[in-house]
Tab-separated table of C-alpha atoms in Angstrom:
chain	number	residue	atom	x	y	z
A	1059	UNK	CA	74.102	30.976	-38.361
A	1060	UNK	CA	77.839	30.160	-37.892
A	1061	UNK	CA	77.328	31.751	-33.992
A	1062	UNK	CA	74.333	29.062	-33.212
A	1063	UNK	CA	75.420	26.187	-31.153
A	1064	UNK	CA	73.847	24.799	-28.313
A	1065	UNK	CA	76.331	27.190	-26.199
A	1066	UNK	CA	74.941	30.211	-27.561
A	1067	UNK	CA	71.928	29.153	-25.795
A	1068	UNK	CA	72.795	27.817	-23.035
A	1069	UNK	CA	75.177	30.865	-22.130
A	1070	UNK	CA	71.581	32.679	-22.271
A	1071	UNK	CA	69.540	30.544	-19.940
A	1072	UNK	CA	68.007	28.662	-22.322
A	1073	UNK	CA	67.545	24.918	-22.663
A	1074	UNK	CA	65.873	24.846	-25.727
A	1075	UNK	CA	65.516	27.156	-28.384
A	1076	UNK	CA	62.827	29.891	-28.004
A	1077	UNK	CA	60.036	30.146	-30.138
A	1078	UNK	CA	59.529	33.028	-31.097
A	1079	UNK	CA	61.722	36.316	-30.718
A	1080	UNK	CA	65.378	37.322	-32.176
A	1081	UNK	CA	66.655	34.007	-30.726
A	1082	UNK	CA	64.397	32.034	-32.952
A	1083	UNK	CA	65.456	34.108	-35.709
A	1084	UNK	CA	68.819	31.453	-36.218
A	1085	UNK	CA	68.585	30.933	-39.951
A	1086	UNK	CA	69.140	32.675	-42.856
A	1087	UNK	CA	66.297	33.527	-45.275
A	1088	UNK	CA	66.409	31.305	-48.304
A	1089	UNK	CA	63.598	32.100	-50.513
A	1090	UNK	CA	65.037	35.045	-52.400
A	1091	UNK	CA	68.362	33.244	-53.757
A	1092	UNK	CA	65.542	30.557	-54.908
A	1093	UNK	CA	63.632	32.973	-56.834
A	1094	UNK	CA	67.233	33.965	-58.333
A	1095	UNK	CA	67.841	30.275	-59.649
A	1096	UNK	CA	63.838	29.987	-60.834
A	1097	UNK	CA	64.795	33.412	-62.458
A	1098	UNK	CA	67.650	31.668	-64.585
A	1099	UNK	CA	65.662	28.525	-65.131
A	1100	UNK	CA	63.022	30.782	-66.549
A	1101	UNK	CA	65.565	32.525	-68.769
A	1102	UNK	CA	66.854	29.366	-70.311
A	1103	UNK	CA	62.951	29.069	-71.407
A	1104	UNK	CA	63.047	32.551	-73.380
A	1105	UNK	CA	61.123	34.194	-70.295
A	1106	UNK	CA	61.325	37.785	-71.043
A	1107	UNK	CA	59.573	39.703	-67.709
A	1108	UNK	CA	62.071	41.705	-65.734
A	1109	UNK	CA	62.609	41.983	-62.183
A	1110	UNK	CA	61.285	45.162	-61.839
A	1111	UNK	CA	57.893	43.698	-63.338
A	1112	UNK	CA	58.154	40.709	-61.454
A	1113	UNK	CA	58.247	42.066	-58.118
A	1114	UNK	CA	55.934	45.399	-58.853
A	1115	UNK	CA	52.480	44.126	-57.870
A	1116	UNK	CA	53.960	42.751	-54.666
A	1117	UNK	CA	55.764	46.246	-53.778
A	1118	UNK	CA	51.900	48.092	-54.739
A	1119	UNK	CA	50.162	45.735	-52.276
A	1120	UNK	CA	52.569	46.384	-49.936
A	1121	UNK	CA	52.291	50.537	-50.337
A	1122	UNK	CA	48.614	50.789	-51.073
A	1123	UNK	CA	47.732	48.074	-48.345
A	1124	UNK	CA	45.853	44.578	-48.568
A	1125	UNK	CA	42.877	44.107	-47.094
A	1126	UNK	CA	42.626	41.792	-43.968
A	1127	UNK	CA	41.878	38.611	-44.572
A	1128	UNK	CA	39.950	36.188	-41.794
A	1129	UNK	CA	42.635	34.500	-40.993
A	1130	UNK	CA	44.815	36.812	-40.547
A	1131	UNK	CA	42.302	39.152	-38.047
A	1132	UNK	CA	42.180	35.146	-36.530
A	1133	UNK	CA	45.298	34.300	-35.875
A	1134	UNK	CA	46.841	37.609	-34.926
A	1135	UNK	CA	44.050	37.480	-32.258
A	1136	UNK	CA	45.720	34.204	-31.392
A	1137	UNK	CA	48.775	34.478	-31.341
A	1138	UNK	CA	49.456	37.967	-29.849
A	1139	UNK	CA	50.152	37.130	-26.426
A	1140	UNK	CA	53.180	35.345	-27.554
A	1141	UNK	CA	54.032	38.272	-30.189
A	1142	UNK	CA	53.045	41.427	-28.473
A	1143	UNK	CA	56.231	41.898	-27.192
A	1144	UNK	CA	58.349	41.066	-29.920
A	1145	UNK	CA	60.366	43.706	-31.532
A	1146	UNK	CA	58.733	44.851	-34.739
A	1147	UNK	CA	55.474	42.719	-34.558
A	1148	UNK	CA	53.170	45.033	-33.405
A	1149	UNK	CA	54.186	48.260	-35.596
A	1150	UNK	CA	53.920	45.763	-38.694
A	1151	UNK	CA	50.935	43.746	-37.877
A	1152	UNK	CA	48.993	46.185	-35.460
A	1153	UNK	CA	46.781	48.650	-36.650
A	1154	UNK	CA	46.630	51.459	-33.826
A	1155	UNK	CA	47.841	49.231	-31.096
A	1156	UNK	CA	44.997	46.458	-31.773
A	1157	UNK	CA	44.268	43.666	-34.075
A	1158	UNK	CA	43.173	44.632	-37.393
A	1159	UNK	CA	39.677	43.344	-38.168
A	1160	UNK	CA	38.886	41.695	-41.292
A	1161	UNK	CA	38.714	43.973	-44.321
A	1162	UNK	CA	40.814	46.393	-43.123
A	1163	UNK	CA	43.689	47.934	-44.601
A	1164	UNK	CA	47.404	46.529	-43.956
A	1165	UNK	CA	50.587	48.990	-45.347
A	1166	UNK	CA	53.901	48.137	-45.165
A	1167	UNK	CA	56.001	51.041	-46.473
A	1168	UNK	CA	59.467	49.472	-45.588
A	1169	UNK	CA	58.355	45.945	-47.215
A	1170	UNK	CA	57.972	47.995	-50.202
A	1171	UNK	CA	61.019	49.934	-50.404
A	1172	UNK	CA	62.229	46.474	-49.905
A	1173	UNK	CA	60.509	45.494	-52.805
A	1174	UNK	CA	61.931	48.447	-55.199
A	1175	UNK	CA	65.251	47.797	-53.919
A	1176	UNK	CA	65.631	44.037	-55.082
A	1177	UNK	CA	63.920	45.250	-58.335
A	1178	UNK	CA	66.653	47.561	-59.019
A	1179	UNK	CA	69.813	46.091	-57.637
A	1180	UNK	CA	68.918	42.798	-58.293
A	1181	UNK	CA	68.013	40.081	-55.599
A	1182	UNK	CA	71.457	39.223	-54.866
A	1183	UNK	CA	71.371	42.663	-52.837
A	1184	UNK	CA	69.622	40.918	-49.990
A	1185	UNK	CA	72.444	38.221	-49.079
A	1186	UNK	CA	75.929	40.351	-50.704
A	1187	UNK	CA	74.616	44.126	-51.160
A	1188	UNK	CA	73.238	47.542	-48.971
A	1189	UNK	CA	70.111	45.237	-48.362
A	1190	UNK	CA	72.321	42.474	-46.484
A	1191	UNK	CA	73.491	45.063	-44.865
A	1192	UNK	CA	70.578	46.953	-43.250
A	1193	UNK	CA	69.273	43.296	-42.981
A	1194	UNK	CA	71.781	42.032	-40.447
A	1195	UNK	CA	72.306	45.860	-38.479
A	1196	UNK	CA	68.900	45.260	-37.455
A	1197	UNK	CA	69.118	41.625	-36.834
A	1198	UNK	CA	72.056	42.244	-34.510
A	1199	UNK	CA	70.188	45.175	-32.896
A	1200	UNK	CA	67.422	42.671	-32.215
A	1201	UNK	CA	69.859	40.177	-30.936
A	1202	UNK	CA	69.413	37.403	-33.681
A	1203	UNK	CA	73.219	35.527	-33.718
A	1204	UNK	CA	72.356	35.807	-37.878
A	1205	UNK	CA	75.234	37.942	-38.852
A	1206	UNK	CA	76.089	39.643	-42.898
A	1207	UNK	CA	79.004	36.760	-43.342
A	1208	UNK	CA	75.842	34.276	-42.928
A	1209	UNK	CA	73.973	36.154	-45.443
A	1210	UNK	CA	77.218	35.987	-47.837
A	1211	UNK	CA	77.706	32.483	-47.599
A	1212	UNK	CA	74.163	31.537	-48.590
A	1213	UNK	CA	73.155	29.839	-52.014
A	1214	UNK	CA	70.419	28.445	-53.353
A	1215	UNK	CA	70.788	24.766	-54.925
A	1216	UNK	CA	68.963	23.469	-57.784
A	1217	UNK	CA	69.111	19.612	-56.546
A	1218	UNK	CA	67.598	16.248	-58.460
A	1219	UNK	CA	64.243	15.523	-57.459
A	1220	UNK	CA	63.253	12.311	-55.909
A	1221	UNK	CA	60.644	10.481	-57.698
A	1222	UNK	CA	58.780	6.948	-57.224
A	1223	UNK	CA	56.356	4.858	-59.837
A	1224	UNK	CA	52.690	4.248	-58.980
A	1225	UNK	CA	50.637	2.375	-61.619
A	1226	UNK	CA	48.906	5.724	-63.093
A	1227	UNK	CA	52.297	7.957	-62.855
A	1228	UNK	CA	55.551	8.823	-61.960
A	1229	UNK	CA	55.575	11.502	-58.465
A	1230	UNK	CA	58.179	13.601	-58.037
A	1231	UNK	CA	59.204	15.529	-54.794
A	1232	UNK	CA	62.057	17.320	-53.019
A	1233	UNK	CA	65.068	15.213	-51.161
A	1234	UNK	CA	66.102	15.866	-47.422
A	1235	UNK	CA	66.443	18.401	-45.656
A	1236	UNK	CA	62.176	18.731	-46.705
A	1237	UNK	CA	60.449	15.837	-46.192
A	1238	UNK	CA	59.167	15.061	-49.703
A	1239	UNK	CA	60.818	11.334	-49.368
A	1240	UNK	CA	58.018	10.999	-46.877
A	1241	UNK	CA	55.301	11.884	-49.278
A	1242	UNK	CA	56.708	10.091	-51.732
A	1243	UNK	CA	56.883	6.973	-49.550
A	1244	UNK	CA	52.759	6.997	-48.423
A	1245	UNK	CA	52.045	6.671	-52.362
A	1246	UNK	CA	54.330	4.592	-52.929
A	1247	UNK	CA	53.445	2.489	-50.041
A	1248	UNK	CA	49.097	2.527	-50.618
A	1249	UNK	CA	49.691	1.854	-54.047
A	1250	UNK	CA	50.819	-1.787	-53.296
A	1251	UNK	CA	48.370	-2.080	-50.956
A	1252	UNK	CA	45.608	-2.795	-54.050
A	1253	UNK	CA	42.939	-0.829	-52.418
A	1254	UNK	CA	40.046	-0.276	-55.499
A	1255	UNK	CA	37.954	2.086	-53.897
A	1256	UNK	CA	37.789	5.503	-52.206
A	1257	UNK	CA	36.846	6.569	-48.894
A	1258	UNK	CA	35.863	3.784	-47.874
A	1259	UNK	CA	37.895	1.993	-44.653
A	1260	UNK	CA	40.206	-0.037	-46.865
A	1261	UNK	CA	40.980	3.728	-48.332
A	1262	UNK	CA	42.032	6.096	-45.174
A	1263	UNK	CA	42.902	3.104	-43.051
A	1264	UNK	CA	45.528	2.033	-45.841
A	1265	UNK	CA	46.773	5.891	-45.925
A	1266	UNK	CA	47.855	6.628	-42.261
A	1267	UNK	CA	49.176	2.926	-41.880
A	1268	UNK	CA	51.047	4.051	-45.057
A	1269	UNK	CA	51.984	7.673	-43.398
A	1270	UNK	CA	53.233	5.539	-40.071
A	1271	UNK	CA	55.779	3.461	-42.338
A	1272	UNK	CA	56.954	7.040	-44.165
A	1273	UNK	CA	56.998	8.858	-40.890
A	1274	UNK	CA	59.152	6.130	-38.891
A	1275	UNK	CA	61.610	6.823	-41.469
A	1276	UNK	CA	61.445	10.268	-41.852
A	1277	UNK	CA	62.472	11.136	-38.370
A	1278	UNK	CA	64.736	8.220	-38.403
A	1279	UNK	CA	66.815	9.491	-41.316
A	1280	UNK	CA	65.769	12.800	-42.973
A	1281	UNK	CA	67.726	15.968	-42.148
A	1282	UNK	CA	70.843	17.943	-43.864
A	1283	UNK	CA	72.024	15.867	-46.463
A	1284	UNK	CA	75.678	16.310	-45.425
A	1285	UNK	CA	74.457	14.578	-42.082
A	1286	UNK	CA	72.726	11.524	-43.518
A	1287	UNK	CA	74.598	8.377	-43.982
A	1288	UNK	CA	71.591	6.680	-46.404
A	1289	UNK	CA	70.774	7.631	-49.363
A	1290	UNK	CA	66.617	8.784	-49.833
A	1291	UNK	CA	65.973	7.125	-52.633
A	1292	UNK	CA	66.585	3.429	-51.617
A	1293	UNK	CA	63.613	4.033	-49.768
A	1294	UNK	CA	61.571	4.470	-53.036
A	1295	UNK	CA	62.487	1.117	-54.504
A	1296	UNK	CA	60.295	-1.565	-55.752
A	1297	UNK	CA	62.212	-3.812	-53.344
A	1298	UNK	CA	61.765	-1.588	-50.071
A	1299	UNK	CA	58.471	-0.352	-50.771
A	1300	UNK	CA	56.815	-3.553	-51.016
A	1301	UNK	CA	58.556	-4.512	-48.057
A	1302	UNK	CA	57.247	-1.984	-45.992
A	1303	UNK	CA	54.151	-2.453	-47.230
A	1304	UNK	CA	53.845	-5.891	-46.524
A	1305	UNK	CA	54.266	-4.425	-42.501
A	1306	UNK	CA	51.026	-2.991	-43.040
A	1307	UNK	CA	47.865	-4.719	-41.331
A	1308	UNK	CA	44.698	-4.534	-43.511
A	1309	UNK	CA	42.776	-4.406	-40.347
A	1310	UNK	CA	44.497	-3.305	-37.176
A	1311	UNK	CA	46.020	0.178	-36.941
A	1312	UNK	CA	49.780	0.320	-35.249
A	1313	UNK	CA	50.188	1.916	-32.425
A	1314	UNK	CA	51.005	5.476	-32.043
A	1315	UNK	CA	51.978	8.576	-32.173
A	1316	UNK	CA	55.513	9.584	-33.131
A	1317	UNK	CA	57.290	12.639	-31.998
A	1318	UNK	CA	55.675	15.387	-34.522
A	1319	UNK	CA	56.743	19.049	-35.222
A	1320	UNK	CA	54.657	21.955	-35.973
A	1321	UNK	CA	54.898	24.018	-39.103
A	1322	UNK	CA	53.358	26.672	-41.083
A	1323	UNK	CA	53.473	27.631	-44.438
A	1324	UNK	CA	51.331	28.100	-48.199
A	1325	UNK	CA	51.208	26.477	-51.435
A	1326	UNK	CA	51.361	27.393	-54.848
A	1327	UNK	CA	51.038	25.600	-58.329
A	1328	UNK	CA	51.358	27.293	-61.677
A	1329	UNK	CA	50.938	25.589	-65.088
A	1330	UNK	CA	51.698	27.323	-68.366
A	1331	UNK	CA	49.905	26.995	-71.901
A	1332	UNK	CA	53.246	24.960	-73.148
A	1333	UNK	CA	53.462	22.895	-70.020
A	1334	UNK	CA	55.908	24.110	-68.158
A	1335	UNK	CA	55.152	23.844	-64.535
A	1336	UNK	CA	56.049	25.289	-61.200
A	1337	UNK	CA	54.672	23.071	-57.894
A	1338	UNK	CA	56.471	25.650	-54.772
A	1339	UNK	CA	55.764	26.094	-51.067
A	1340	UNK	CA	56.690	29.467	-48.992
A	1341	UNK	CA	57.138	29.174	-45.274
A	1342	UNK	CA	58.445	31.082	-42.343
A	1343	UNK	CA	57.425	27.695	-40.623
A	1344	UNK	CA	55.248	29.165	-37.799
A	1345	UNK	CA	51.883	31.780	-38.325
A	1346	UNK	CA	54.081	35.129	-38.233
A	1347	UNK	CA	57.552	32.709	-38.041
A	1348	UNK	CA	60.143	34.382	-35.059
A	1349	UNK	CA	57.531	37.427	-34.797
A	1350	UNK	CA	60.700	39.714	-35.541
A	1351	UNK	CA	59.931	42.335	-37.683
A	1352	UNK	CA	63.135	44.469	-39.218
A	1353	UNK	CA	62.562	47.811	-39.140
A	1354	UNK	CA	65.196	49.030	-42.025
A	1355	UNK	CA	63.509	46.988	-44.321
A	1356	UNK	CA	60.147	45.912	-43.186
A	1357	UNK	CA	61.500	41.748	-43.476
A	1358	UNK	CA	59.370	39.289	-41.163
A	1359	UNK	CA	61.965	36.992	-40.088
A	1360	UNK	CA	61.164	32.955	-40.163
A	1361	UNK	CA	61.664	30.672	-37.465
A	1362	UNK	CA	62.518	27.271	-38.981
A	1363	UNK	CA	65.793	26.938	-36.844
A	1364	UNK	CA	63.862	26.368	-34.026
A	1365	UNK	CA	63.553	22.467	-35.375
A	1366	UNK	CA	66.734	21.747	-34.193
A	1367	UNK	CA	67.513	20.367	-30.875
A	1368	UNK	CA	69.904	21.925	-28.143
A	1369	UNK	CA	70.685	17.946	-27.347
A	1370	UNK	CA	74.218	17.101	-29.120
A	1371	UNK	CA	72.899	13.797	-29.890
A	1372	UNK	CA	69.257	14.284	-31.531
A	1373	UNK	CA	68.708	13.765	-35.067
A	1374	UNK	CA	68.363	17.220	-35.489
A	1375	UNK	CA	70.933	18.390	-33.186
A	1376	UNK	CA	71.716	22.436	-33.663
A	1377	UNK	CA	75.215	23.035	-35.152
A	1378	UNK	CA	76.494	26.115	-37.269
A	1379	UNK	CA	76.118	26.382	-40.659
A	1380	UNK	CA	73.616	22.937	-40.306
A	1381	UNK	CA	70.371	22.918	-42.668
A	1382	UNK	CA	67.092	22.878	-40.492
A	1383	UNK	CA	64.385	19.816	-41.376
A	1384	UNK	CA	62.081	21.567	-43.487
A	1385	UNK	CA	58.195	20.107	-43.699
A	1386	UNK	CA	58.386	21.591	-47.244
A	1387	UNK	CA	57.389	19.307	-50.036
A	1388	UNK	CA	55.745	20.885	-53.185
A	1389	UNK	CA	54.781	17.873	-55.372
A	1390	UNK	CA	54.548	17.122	-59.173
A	1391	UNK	CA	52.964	14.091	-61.006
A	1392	UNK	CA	53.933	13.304	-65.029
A	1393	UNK	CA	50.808	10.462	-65.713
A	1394	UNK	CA	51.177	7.890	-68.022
A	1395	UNK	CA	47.935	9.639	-70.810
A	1396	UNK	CA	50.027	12.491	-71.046
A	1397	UNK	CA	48.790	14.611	-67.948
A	1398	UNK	CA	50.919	16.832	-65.699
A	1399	UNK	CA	49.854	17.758	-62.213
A	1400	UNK	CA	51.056	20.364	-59.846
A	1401	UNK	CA	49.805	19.868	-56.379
A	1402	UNK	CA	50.463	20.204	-52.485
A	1403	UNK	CA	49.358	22.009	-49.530
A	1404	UNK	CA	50.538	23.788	-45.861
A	1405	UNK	CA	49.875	22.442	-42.333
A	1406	UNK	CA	53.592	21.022	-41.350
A	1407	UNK	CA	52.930	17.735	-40.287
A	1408	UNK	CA	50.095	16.997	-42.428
A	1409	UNK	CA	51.764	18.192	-45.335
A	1410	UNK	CA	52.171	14.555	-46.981
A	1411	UNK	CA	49.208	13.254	-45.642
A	1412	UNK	CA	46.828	15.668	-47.737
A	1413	UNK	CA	48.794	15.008	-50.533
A	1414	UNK	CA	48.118	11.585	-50.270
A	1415	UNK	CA	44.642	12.020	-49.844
A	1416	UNK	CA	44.534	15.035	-52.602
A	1417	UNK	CA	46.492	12.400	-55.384
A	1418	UNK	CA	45.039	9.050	-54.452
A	1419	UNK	CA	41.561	10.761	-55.180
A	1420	UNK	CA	42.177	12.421	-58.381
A	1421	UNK	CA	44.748	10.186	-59.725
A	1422	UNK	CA	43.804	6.839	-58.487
A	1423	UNK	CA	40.167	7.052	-58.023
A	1424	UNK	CA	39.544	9.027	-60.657
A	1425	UNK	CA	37.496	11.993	-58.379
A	1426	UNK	CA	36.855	15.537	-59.756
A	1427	UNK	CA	40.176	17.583	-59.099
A	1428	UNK	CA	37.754	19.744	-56.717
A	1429	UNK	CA	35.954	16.755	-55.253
A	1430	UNK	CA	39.925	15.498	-54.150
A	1431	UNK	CA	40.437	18.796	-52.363
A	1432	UNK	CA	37.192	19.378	-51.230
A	1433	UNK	CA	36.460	15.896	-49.898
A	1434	UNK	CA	36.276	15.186	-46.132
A	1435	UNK	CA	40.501	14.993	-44.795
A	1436	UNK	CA	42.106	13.545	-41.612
A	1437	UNK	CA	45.499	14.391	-40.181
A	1438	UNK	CA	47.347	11.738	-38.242
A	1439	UNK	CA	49.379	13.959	-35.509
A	1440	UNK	CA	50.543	17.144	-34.397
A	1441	UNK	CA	50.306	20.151	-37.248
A	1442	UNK	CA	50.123	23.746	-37.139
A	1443	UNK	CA	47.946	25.307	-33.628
A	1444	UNK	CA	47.340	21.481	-32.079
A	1445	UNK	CA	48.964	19.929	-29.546
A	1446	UNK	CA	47.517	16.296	-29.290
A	1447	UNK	CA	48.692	13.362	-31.559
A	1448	UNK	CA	45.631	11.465	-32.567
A	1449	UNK	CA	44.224	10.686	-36.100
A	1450	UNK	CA	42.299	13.871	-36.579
A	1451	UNK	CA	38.710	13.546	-38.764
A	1452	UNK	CA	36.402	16.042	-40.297
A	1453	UNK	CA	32.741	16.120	-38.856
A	1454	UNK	CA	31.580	15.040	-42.379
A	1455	UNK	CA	33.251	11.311	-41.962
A	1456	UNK	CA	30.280	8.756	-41.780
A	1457	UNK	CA	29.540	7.470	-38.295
A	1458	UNK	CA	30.038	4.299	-39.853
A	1459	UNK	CA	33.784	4.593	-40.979
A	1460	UNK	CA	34.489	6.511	-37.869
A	1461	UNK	CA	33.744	3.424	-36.007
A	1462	UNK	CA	35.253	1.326	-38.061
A	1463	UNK	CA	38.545	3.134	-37.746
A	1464	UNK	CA	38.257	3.106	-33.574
A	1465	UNK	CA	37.489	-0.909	-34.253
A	1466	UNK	CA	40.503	-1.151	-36.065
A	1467	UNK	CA	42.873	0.783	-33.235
A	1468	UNK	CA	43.109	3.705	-34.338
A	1469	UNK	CA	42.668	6.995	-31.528
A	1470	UNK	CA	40.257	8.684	-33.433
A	1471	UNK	CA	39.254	12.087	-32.794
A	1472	UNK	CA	36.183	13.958	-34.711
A	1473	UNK	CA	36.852	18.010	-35.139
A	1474	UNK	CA	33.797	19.867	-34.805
A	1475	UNK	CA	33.896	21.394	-38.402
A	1476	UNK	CA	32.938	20.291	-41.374
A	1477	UNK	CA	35.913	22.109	-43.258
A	1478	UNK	CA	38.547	22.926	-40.337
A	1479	UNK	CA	42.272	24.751	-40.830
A	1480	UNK	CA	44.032	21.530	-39.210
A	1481	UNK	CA	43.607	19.912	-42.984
A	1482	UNK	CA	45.929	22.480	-44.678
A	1483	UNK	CA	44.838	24.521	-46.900
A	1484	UNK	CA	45.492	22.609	-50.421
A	1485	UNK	CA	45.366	23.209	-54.067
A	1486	UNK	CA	46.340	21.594	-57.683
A	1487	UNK	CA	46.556	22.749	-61.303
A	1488	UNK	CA	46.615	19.434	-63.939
A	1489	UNK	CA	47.403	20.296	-67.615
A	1490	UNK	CA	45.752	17.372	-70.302
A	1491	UNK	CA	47.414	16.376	-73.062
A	1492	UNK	CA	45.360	18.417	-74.906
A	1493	UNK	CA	45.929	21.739	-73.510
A	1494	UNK	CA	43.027	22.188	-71.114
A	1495	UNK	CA	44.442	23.120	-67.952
A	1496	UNK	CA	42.329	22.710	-64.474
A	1497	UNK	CA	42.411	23.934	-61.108
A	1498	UNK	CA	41.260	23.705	-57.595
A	1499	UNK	CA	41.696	25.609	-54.473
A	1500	UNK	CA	40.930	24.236	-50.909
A	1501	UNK	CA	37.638	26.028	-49.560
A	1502	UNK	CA	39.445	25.612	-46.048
A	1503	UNK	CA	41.687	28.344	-46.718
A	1504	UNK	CA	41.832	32.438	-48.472
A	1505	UNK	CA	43.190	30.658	-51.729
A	1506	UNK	CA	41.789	30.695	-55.288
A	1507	UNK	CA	42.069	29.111	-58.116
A	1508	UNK	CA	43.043	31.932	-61.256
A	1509	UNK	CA	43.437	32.539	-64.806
A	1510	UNK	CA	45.580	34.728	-66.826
């Protein structure tokens, strides 16, 4: 928002950016000008559904109601001392003043309205027409600084993806403001490591050494492009890759942790009879983003701004009009037989690190697609609902490798589940050269893997 600057806060009392509330609510909404450019994209193809179509099964879940899922009854339990008092939350999200239990019925009349509105008048309406409108009356009324001039000035870009060799494929990822150069890099980097076999110690030792290399210059370097004086894909050289890898220690882990942030958001993968592909991530960055709920329209408002730092000399410092760092990096993989593979997951932090773990199974260990996803994961870090820093394990890790890994340095810690929500929820769709098209879905999470 053009009014955000660290003044705007600090005229308020605050020294850092609230969580949750209208004040986290500092960014404007991105994902429907996004859909507008897919819609084009798709167009150029000879798609034929209109909008109408496109949005209607969205705008009848929204009027008949979806039924609770777990994690939802879970994390509304959660989180509602933090969102109880937040304007909107509770008549959205609330079902007679309490948290809805799982399998019951969620409506949202206003999200569907919503929904028929962009249908008809085009999804333009939400940053230039009566929808932009209603959007920021209600935003103001909340006391969000996101104003109907922010709205207008938004567009979606449709950028060049970043991309690195391995000796199977060729990845491809989004550049800064996401973080995709960082997933990119962890590939790039275990790939020259020559590691020939998986999960062993040689395997997820050689991934979060690889994830400390990306991650020191991820935070170094990675925010709004018009703020970064290197270019991202220097860092995906032959040259700099093997570099960094050669910093790696086969044996000893380097110290740690980083400064992390906390994100939330889903995955999804779609692959087409003819190939064409889609590998996207949603987010309102935290579960329920800013909690702010408009009541015109029925629009949950995210919180990514609250990434950016009220200090004018951080990496990430706030200033109007500035792109947020965004944890959001849906991945794509063109293999040298032919295959194509969609893949990627939520969980913030751990975002790159389960992709590593998802691809180097399937596509350099040659694991069943399901075995990659299902297979025991760790999460170096913060993510999503943790605080502490350390590499994170699934209770299904050997004893063995687990002590191996505290041998080596590392400050292990072993989750008490055997399949726990820290991992991300992940999922991937691979089409052969053939035509047979696979999937799988992560059996942490409410996804699924479907047909149609």
């Amino acid at each position: 928002a053009a009014a955000a600057d660290a003044d705007f806060y600090r005229d308020r009392g605050h020294d850092a950016i609230p969580s949750r509330g209208p004040l986290a609510a500092l960014t404007v909404a991105g994902t429907i000008g996004g859909w507008e450019r897919a819609r084009e994209i798709a167009g150029q193809w000879g798609g034929r559904l209109p909008l109408p179509r496109l949005l209607e099964d969205a705008r009848r879940h929204a009027r008949d109601g979806v039924a609770v899922t777990p994690s939802q009854e879970a994390l509304t339990r959660a989180k509602l001392p933090e969102l109880a008092d937040v304007p909107g939350f509770a008549d959205a999200f609330l079902l007679d003043g309490q948290v809805p239990r799982e399998g019951q019925v969620l409506h949202q009349p206003a999200l569907a309205d919503t929904l028929e509105r962009l249908g008809a008048a085009g999804l333009d309406d939400f940053y230039r027409g009566e929808l932009a409108t209603a959007l920021a009356e209600d935003l103001a009324r909340a006391g969000s600084p996101v104003t109907r001039d922010d709205l207008a000035a938004y567009q979606a870009r449709v950028v060049e993806p970043l991309s690195t060799r391995l000796r199977t494929a060729t990845l491809y990822n989004q550049p800064p403001p996401t973080q995709g150069m960082a997933s990119l890099m962890i590939l790039g980097l275990f790939d020259r490591l020559g590691v020939t076999e998986a999960e062993g110690f040689e395997h997820i030792h050689g991934l979060v050494e690889a994830t400390k290399q990306a991650f020191l210059v991820r935070d170094r370097h990675c925010t709004d492009p018009a703020y970064m004086d290197v270019d991202p894909a220097d860092f995906l050289t032959d040259a700099d890759l093997a570099q960094r890898a050669a910093r790696i220690d086969p044996a000893t882990a380097l110290p740690w942790p980083q400064p992390a942030l906390p994100g939330d958001t889903i995955w999804m993968g779609c692959i087409d009879r003819e190939g064409r592909s889609a590998s996207f991530i949603q987010s309102i960055y935290w579960e329920f983003g800013s909690g702010v709920v408009l009541p015109a329209t029925g629009v949950l408002w995210q919180n990514r701004g609250i990434s950016f730092s009220l200090d004018d000399n951080a990496p990430q410092a706030l200033k109007p009009g500035r792109k947020p760092f965004h944890t959001l990096n849906p991945a794509m993989a063109r293999f040298d037989d032919g295959r194509t593979m969609v893949y990627g997951t939520m969980g913030g932090e751990g975002q790159p690190q389960t992709q590593a773990a998802v691809f180097s199974r399937y596509g350099l260990f040659n694991q069943p697609l399901q075995q990659a996803v299902t297979a025991p994961r760790w999460l170096l870090g913060r993510t999503w609902g943790e605080e502490s820093t350390s590499l994170k394990l699934e209770a299904r890790f050997e004893a063995e490798l687990v002590g191996k890994l505290r041998d080596a340095g590392h400050q292990v810690e072993v989750l008490d589940q055997d399949f726990s929500d820290t991992m991300g929820h992940a999922g991937a769709v691979v089409r052969h050269p053939d035509g047979v098209i696979e999937g799988a879905s992560d059996p942490r999470s409410d996804g699924l893997v479907a047909t149609l």
